XYZ file of C-alpha atoms in Angstrom:
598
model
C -7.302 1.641 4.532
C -8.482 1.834 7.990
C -6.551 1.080 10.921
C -6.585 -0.341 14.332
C -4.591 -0.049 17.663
C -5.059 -1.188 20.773
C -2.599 -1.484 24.186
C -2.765 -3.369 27.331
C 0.217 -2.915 30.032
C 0.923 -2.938 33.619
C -1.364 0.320 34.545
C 1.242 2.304 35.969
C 4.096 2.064 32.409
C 1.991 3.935 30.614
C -0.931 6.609 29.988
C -3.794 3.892 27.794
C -5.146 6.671 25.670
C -1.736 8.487 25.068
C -0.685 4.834 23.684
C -3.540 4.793 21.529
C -3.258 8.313 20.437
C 0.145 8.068 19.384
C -0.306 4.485 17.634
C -3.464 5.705 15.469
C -1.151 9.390 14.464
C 1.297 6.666 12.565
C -1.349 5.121 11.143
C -2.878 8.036 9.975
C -0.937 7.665 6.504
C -3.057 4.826 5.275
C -6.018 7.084 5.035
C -9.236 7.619 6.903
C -11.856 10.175 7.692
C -12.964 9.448 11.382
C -11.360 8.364 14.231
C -11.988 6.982 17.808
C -10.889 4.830 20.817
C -12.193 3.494 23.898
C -10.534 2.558 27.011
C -11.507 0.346 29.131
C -11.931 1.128 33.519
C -14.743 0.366 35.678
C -16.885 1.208 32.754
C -15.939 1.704 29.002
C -15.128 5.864 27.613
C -15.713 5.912 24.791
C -14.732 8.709 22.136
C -14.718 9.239 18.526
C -15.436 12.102 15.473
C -15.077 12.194 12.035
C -12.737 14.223 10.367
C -8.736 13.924 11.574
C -6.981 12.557 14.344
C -7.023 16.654 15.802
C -10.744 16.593 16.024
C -10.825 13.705 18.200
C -8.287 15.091 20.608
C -9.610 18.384 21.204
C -13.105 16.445 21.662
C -11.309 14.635 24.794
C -11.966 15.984 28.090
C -9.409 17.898 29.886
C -8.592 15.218 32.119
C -9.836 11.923 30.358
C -9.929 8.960 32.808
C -7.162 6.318 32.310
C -7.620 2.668 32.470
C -5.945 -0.687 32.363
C -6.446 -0.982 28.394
C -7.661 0.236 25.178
C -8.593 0.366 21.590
C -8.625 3.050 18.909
C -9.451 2.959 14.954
C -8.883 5.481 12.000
C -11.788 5.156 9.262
C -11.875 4.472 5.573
C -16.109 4.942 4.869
C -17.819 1.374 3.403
C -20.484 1.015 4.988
C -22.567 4.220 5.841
C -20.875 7.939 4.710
C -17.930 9.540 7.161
C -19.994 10.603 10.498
C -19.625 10.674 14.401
C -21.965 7.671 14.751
C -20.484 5.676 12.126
C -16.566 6.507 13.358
C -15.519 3.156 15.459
C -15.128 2.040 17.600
C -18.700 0.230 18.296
C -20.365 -1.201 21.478
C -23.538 -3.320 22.565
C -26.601 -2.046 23.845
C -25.347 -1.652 27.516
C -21.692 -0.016 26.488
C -20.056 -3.274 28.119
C -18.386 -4.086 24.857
C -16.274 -2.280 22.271
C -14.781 -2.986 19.179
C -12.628 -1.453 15.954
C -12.528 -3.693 12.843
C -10.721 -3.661 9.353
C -12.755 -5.419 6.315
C -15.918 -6.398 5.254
C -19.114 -7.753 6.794
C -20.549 -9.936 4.040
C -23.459 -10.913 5.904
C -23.742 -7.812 8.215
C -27.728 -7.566 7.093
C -28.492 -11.154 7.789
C -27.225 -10.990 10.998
C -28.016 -7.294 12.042
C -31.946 -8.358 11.180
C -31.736 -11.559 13.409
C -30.590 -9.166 16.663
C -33.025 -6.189 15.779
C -35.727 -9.036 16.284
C -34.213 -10.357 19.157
C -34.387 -6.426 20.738
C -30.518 -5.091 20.101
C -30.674 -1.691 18.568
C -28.479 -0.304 16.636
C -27.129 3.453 16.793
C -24.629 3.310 13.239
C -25.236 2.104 9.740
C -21.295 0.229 9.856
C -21.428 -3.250 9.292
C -19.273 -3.633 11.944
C -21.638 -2.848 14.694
C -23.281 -6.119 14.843
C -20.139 -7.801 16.260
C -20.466 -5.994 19.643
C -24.006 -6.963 19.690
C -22.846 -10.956 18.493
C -20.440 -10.513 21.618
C -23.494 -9.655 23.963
C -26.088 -11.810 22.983
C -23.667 -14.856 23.359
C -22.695 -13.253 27.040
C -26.024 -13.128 28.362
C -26.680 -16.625 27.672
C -24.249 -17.349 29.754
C -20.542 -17.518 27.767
C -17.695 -15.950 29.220
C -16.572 -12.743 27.277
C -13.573 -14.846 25.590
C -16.300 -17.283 24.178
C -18.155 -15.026 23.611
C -15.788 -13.269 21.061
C -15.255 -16.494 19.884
C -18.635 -17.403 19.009
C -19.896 -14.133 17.047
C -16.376 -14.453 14.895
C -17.588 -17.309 13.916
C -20.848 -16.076 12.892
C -19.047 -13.469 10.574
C -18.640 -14.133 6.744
C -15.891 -11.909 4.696
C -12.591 -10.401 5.772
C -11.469 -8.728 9.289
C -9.064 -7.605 11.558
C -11.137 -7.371 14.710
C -10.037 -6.447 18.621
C -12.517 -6.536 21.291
C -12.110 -4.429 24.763
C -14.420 -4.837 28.100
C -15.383 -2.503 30.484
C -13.602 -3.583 34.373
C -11.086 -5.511 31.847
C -7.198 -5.635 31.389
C -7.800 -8.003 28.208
C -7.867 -7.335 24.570
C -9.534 -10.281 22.466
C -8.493 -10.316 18.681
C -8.998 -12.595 15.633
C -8.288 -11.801 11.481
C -9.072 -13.176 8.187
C -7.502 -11.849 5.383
C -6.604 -8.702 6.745
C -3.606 -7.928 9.009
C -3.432 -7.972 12.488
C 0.109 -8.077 14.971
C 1.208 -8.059 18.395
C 3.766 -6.080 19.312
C 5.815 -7.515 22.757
C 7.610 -4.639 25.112
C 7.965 -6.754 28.541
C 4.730 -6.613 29.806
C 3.166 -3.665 27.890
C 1.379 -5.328 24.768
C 0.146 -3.863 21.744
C -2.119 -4.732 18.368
C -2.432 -3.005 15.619
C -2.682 -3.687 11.986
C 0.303 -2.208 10.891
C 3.765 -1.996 13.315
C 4.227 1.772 12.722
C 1.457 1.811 15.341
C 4.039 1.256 17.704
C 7.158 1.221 16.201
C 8.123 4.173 18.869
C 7.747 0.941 21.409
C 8.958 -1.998 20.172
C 10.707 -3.703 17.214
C 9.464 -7.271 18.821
C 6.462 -9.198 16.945
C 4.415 -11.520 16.559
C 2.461 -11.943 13.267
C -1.263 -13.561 13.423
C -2.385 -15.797 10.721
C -5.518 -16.319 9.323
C -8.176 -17.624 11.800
C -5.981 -17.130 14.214
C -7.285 -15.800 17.943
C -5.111 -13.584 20.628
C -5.967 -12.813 23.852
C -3.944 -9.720 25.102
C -3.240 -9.070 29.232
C -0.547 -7.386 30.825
C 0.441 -11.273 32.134
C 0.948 -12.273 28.321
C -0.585 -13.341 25.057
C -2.395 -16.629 24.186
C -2.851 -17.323 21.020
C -5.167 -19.998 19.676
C -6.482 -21.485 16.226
C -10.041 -22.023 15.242
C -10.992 -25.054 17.132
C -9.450 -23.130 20.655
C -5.852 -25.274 20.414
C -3.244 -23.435 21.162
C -0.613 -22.067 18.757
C 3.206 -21.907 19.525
C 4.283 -18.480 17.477
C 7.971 -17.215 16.998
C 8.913 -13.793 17.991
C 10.332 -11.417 15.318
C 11.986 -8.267 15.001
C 11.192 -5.529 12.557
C 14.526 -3.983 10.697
C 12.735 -0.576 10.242
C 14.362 2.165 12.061
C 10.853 4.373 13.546
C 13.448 7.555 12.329
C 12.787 6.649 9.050
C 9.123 7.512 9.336
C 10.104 11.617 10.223
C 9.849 13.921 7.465
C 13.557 14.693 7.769
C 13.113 18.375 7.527
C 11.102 17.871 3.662
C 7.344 19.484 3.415
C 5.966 16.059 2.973
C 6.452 12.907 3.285
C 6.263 12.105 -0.258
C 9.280 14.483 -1.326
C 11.567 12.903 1.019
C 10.612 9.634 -0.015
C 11.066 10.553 -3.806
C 14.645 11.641 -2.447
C 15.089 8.833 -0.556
C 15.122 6.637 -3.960
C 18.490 5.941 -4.517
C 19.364 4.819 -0.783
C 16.229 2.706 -1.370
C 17.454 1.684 -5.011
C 20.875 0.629 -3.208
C 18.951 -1.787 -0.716
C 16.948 -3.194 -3.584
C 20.389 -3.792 -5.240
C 22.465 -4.903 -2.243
C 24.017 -8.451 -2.527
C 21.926 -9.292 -5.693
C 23.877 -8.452 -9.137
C 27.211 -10.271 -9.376
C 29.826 -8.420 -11.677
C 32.327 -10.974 -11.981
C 29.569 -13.531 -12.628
C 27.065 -11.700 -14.751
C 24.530 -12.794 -12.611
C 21.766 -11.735 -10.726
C 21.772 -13.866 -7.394
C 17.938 -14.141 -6.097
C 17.436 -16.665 -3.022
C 14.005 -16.090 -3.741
C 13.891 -17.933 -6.973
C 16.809 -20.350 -6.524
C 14.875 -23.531 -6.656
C 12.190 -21.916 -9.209
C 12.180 -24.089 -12.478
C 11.869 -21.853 -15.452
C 8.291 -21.389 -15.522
C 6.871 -21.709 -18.949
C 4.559 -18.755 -18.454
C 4.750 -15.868 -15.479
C 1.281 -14.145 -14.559
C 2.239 -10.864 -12.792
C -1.334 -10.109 -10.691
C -1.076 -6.391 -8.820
C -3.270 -3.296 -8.366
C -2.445 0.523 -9.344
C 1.078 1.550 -8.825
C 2.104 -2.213 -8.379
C 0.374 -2.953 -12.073
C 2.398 -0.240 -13.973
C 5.692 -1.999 -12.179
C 4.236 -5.582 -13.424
C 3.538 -3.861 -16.857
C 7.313 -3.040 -16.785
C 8.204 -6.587 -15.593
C 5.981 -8.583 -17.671
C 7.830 -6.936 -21.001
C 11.117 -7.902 -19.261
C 9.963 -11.533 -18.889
C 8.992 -11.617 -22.613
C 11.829 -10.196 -24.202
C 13.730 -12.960 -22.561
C 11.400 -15.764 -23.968
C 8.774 -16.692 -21.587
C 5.171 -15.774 -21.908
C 4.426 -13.029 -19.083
C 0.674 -10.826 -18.688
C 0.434 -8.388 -16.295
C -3.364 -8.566 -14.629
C -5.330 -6.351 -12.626
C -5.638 -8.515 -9.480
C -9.407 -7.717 -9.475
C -9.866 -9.066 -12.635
C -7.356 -12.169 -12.390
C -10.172 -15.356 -12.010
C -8.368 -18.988 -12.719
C -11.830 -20.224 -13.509
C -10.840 -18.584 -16.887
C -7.490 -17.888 -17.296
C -5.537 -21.336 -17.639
C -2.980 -21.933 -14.299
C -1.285 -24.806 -14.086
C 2.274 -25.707 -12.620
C 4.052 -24.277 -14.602
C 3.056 -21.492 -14.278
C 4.406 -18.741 -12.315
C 1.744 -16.186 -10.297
C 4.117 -12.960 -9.110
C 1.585 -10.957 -6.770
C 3.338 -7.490 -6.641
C 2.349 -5.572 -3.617
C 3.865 -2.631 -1.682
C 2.165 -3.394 1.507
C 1.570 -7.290 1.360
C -1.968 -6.816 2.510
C -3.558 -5.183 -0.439
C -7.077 -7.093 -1.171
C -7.586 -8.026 -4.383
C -3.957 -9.151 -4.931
C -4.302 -11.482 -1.792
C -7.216 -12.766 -3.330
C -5.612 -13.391 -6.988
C -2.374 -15.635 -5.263
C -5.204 -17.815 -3.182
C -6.658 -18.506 -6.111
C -3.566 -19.170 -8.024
C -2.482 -21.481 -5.256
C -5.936 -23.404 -5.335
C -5.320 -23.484 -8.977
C -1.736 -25.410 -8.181
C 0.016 -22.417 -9.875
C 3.563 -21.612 -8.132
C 3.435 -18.175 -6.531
C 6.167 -15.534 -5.309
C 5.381 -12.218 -4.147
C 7.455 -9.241 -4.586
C 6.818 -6.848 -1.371
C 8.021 -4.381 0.697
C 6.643 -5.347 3.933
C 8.390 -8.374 5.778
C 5.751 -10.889 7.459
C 2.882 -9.456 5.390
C -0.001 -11.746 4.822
C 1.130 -12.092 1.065
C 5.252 -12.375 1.869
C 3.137 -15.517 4.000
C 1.387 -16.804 2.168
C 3.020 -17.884 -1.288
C 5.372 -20.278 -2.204
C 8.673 -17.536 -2.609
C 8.985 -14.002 -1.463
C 11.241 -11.204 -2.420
C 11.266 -8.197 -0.450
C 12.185 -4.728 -2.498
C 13.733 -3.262 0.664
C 12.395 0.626 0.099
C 11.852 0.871 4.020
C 8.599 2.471 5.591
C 7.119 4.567 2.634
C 3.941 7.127 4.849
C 2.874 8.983 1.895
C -0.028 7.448 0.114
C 0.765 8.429 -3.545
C 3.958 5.388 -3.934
C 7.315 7.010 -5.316
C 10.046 5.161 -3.896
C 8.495 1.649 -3.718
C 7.406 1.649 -7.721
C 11.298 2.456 -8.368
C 11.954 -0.774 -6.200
C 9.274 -2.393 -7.704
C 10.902 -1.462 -11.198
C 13.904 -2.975 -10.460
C 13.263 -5.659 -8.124
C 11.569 -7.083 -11.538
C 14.412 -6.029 -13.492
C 16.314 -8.390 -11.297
C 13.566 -11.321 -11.384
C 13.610 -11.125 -15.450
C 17.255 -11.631 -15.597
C 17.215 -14.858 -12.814
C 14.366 -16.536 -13.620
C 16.284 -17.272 -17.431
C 20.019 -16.863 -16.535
C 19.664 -13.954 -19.235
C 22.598 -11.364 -17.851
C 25.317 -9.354 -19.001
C 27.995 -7.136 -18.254
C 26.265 -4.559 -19.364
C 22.935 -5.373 -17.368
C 24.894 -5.576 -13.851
C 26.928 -2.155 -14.680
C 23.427 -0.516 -15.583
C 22.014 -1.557 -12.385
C 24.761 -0.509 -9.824
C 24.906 2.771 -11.625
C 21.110 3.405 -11.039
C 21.128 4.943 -7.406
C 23.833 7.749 -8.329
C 21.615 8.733 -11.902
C 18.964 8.823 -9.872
C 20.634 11.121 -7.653
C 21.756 13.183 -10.797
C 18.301 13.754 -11.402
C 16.801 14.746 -8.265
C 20.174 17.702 -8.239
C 19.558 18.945 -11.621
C 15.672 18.689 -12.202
C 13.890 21.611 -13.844
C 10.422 19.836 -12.830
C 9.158 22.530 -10.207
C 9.565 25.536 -12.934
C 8.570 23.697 -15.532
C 5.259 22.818 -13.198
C 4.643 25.871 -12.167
C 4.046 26.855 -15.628
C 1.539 24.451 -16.053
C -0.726 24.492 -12.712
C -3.996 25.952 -14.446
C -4.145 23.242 -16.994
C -7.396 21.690 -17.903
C -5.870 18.438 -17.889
C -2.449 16.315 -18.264
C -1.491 13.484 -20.633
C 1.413 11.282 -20.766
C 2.378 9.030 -23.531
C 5.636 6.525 -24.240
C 6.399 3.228 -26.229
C 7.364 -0.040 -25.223
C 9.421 -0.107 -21.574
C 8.165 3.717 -21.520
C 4.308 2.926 -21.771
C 3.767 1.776 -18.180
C 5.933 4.558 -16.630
C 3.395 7.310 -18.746
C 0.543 5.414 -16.632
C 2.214 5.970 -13.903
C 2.882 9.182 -14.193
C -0.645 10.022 -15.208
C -1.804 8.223 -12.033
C 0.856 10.015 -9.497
C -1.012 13.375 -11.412
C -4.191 12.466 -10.414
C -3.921 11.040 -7.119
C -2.039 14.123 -5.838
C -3.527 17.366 -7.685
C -7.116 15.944 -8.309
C -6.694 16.697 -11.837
C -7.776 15.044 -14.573
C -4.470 12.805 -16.100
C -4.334 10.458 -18.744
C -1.308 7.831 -19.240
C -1.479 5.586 -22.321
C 0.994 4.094 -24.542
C 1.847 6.902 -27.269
C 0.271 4.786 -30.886
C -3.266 5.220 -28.923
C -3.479 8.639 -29.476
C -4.738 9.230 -32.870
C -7.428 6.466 -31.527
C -9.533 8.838 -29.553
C -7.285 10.832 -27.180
C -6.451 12.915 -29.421
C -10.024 14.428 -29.296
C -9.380 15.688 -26.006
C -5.882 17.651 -26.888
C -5.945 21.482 -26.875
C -3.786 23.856 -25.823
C -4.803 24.235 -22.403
C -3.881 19.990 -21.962
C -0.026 19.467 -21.945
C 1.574 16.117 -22.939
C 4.559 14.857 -21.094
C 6.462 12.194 -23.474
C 8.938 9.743 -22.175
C 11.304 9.690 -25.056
C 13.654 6.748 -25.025
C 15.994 6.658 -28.611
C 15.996 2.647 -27.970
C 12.309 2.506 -28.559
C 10.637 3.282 -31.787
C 11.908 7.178 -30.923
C 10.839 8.453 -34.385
C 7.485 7.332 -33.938
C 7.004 8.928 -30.657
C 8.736 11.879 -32.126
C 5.734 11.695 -34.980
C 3.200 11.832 -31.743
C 5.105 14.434 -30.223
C 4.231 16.295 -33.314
C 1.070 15.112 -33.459
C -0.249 17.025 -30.176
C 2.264 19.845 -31.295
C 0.426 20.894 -34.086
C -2.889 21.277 -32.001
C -1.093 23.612 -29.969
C -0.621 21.406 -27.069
C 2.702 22.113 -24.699
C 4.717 19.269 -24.536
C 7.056 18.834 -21.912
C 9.946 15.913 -23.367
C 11.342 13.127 -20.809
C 14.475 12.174 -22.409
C 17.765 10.402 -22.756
C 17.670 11.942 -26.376
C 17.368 15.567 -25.565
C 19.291 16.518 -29.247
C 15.982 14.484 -31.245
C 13.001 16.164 -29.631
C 14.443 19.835 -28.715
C 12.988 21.578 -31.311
C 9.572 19.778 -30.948
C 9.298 20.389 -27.645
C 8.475 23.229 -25.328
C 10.765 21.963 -22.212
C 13.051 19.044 -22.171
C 13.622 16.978 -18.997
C 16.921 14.829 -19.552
C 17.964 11.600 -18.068
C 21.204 10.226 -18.166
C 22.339 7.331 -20.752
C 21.666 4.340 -19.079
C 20.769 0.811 -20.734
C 17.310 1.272 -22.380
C 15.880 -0.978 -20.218
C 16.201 1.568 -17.429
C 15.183 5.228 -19.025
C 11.797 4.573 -18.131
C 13.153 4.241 -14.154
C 15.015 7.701 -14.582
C 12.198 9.498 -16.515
C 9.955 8.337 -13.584
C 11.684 10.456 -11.329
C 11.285 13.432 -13.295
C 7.506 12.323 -13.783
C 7.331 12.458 -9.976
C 8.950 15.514 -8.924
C 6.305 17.465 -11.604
C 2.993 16.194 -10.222
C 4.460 16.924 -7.039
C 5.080 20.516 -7.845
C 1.426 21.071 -9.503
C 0.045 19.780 -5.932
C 2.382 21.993 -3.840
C 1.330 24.697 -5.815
C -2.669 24.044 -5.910
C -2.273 23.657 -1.687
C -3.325 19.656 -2.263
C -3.135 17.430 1.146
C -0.201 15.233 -0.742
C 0.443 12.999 1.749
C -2.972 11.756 2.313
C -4.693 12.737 -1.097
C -8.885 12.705 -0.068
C -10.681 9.420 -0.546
C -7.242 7.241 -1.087
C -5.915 5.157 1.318
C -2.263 3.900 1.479
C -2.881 -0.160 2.195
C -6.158 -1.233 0.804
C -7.489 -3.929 2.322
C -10.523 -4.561 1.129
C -11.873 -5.853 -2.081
């Protein structure tokens, strides 16, 4: 959700705005609907448009003016609808300053009424345009533009990522609170952005802010500095992600190579962690973890169906595990204590709400470990333990190969957290990337899609593991066809949904014969008999073939891990229904990949 960039360099490496171009086209996965940059020279260009990154570059002049550095932003709408005037980035009164910001403006009213009376005016309805005008109002009474900065962050309440450029300037000034800002380091060419793909194609070499944290940016080097203006020693590290991975790879989107990218991804997950002659699963992330006596799994969307899946695991092996919405997770009223173990899972590390949940379990004196994909996220940072799911860079928005990760990173966590492991468990595991594989070479899922494109609308039902994998799937339909989808566990049915079933909705049932498989079979009939299609994800193809219009098979596997396989049939149909209704899959409308605000 929204993204920034900015560059400063020695001015003859490199072109400013192509920097800032190319850094904002690999952010444009997150999701946005304006766009902008301004570079800085004698005086301050400034361009931006809604709509995509395209618009804005054929709105450039022929021969735009270079300069010794710059800033650029892709928009996620909060504060006033997508428009030209509301795209970032924002300056003062006299175009001296700019700025782009990620987050929220709590008290963006307060503080935009105080400098309308004091004469500023205003051009955007953003909440971020009162921090240029905090910027000038401090520099006219004399502060330098560094204090400056300083002083109107401080006057800000809520979260931000925020990087400030000057016109006749080689400087970038920058400061965050809960919401992610880096420096990239390529000799003297400097970079900031909120996510490294913004300059992956430049350097691997980073530095990671922390919260109230400030950076100063020139081509001589970067200062950082904490609240009170000390200054902070920080440790250079390198990111493992190869920018290759990003390319489509010859696939229409990004999200079909990424769903076949799952069992490479599922290998990584896997890689040094079960232990066959032991049966063990080896986790340095929990190794000095005392079995908690309860786990509260706190995640959003695609994250919550994995903790869904993970929570069961941590029950059936004796310990007390809920899976909450991180929105709704509030320790004023659900009892954390130390023993008690908070698992934020989050595919980016950044995302809002679930930052919000592990601060307060921390206040709380809960223990926490996040499960991400992102190394040096503000989450993988912030808690007690971290384990990372290893899926590598994942651009589409709609998440395929980090839920299977997800799925089996908790897998893992269920089995270490209460020594509970078998033979059987580690063989399961290690066999997972090649049946995964088996599945994406022998899927029917496009034909059976294509039958099913005009529907009215799509529900998906299972039982025990296979409830939070119908969820899913309902979600992935939704998010990438802008059809309705419904995913509930399969009992619910006759307790409402049912209403809705006709012949025009089709039901796609994740069958496993481990769980309660002649009940689902009696739902499976249930929707049959009011003419609905129904489309079976099995491992028990022989039980439901004459109940069901198509069968999708998966191959044996431990019951634990159907509901892993069926998701990859689950995928590859919603994906199909989009291709064929012409959806934008990769960047679905009004979705953003990392959401980063609350």
């Amino acid at each position: 959700m929204c993204g920034i960039v900015g560059y400063a360099g020695e001015q003859t490496s490199k072109d400013v705005l192509d920097v800032l171009l190319d850094g904002l086209s690999g952010l444009e996965y997150r999701g946005y609907d304006s766009a902008g940059v301004a570079v800085a020279n004698s005086s301050l260009d400034v361009y931006k448009r809604e709509g995509d990154l395209s618009t804005l570059e054929e709105s450039l002049p022929e021969q735009p003016p270079n300069g010794f550095a710059g800033i650029g932003h892709t928009r996620w709408s909060t504060h006033g609808p997508p428009s030209d005037a509301n795209a970032h980035p924002h300056t003062d009164c006299d175009d001296r300053i700019a700025v782009a910001h990620n987050g929220i403006i709590d008290n963006d009213q307060e503080l935009r009424d105080a400098l309308e009376a004091d004469g500023h005016v205003f051009e955007s309805e953003t909440d971020t345009e009162v921090i240029p005008h905090l910027v000038e109002s401090a520099i006219d009474q004399g502060a330098d533009v560094e204090t400056a900065f300083r002083r109107a962050i401080d006057r800000l309440e809520g979260s931000y990522a925020v990087i400030a450029v000057r016109s006749g300037s080689e400087a970038l000034y920058a400061a965050r609170h809960h919401s992610p800002l880096i420096i990239g380091i390529d000799g003297d060419d400097y970079y900031l952005a909120s996510d490294v793909s913004a300059f992956l194609g430049y350097t691997e070499d980073v530095i990671y802010l922390e919260d109230g944290q400030f950076a100063t940016v020139r081509p001589a080097g970067v200062e950082v500095t904490d609240e009170r203006g000390a200054l902070v020693e920080t440790s250079v590290e390198t990111v493992d992600w190869d920018p290759e991975d990003a390319g489509k790879s010859g696939y229409d989107h990004y999200m079909l190579k990424e769903i076949h990218e799952q069992p490479h991804a599922l290998r990584e997950c896997l890689r040094g962690r079960p232990q066959g002659l032991e049966n063990a699963v080896l986790l340095e992330a929990v190794a000095d973890v005392t079995e908690p006596k309860r786990v509260h799994f706190v995640a959003c969307g695609t994250s919550y169906h994995a903790s869904l899946y993970g929570a069961r695991l941590v029950r059936e092996r004796g310990i007390p595990a809920t899976a909450f919405l991180a929105s709704e997770y509030d320790s004023d009223v659900i009892p954390i204590d130390g023993d008690t173990l908070v698992v934020g899972v989050t595919q980016s590390g950044e995302t809002a709400d679930t930052m919000s949940a592990l601060r307060d379990a921390n206040g709380a004196g809960g223990t926490t470990l996040t499960v991400t994909n992102v190394v040096g996220s503000s989450a993988a940072r912030e808690s007690d333990h971290v384990m990372y799911i290893r899926a590598g860079p994942e651009i589409g928005v709609a998440a395929t190969k980090t839920f299977a990760s997800q799925q089996i990173a908790l897998a893992m966590l269920s089995s270490a957290l209460t020594d509970d492991c078998s033979q059987e468990f580690v063989d399961a595991l290690r066999a997972l990337p090649d049946q995964v594989q088996s599945v994406l070479d022998d899927s029917r899922a496009r034909a059976i899609a294509g039958e099913y494109v005009d529907s009215d609308a799509y529900f998906f039902i299972g039982r025990g593991y296979c409830a939070p994998v119908a969820r899913e799937g309902a979600l992935k339909m939704k998010e990438i066809t802008y059809k309705h989808a419904e995913g509930f566990p399969a009992g619910e049915l006759k307790h409402g949904p049912l209403a809705l079933v006709t012949d025009r909705t089709p039901v796609f049932a994740v069958v496993n014969r481990e769980s309660n498989p002649e009940k689902m079979i009696g739902n499976v009939k249930e929707v049959e008999s009011r003419g609905a299609p129904v489309i079976a994800v099995t491992d028990t193809p022989e039980a439901v073939r004459n109940h069901a219009d198509h069968v999708l098979g998966v191959p044996d596997t431990h019951w634990r891990f159907t509901p892993v396989l069926a998701n990859v049939q689950l995928q590859l149909a919603s994906y199909w229904v989009a291709n064929r209704l012409g959806r934008s899959i990769d960047k679905p409308r009004n979705l953003a990949k990392s959401v980063t605000v609350e």
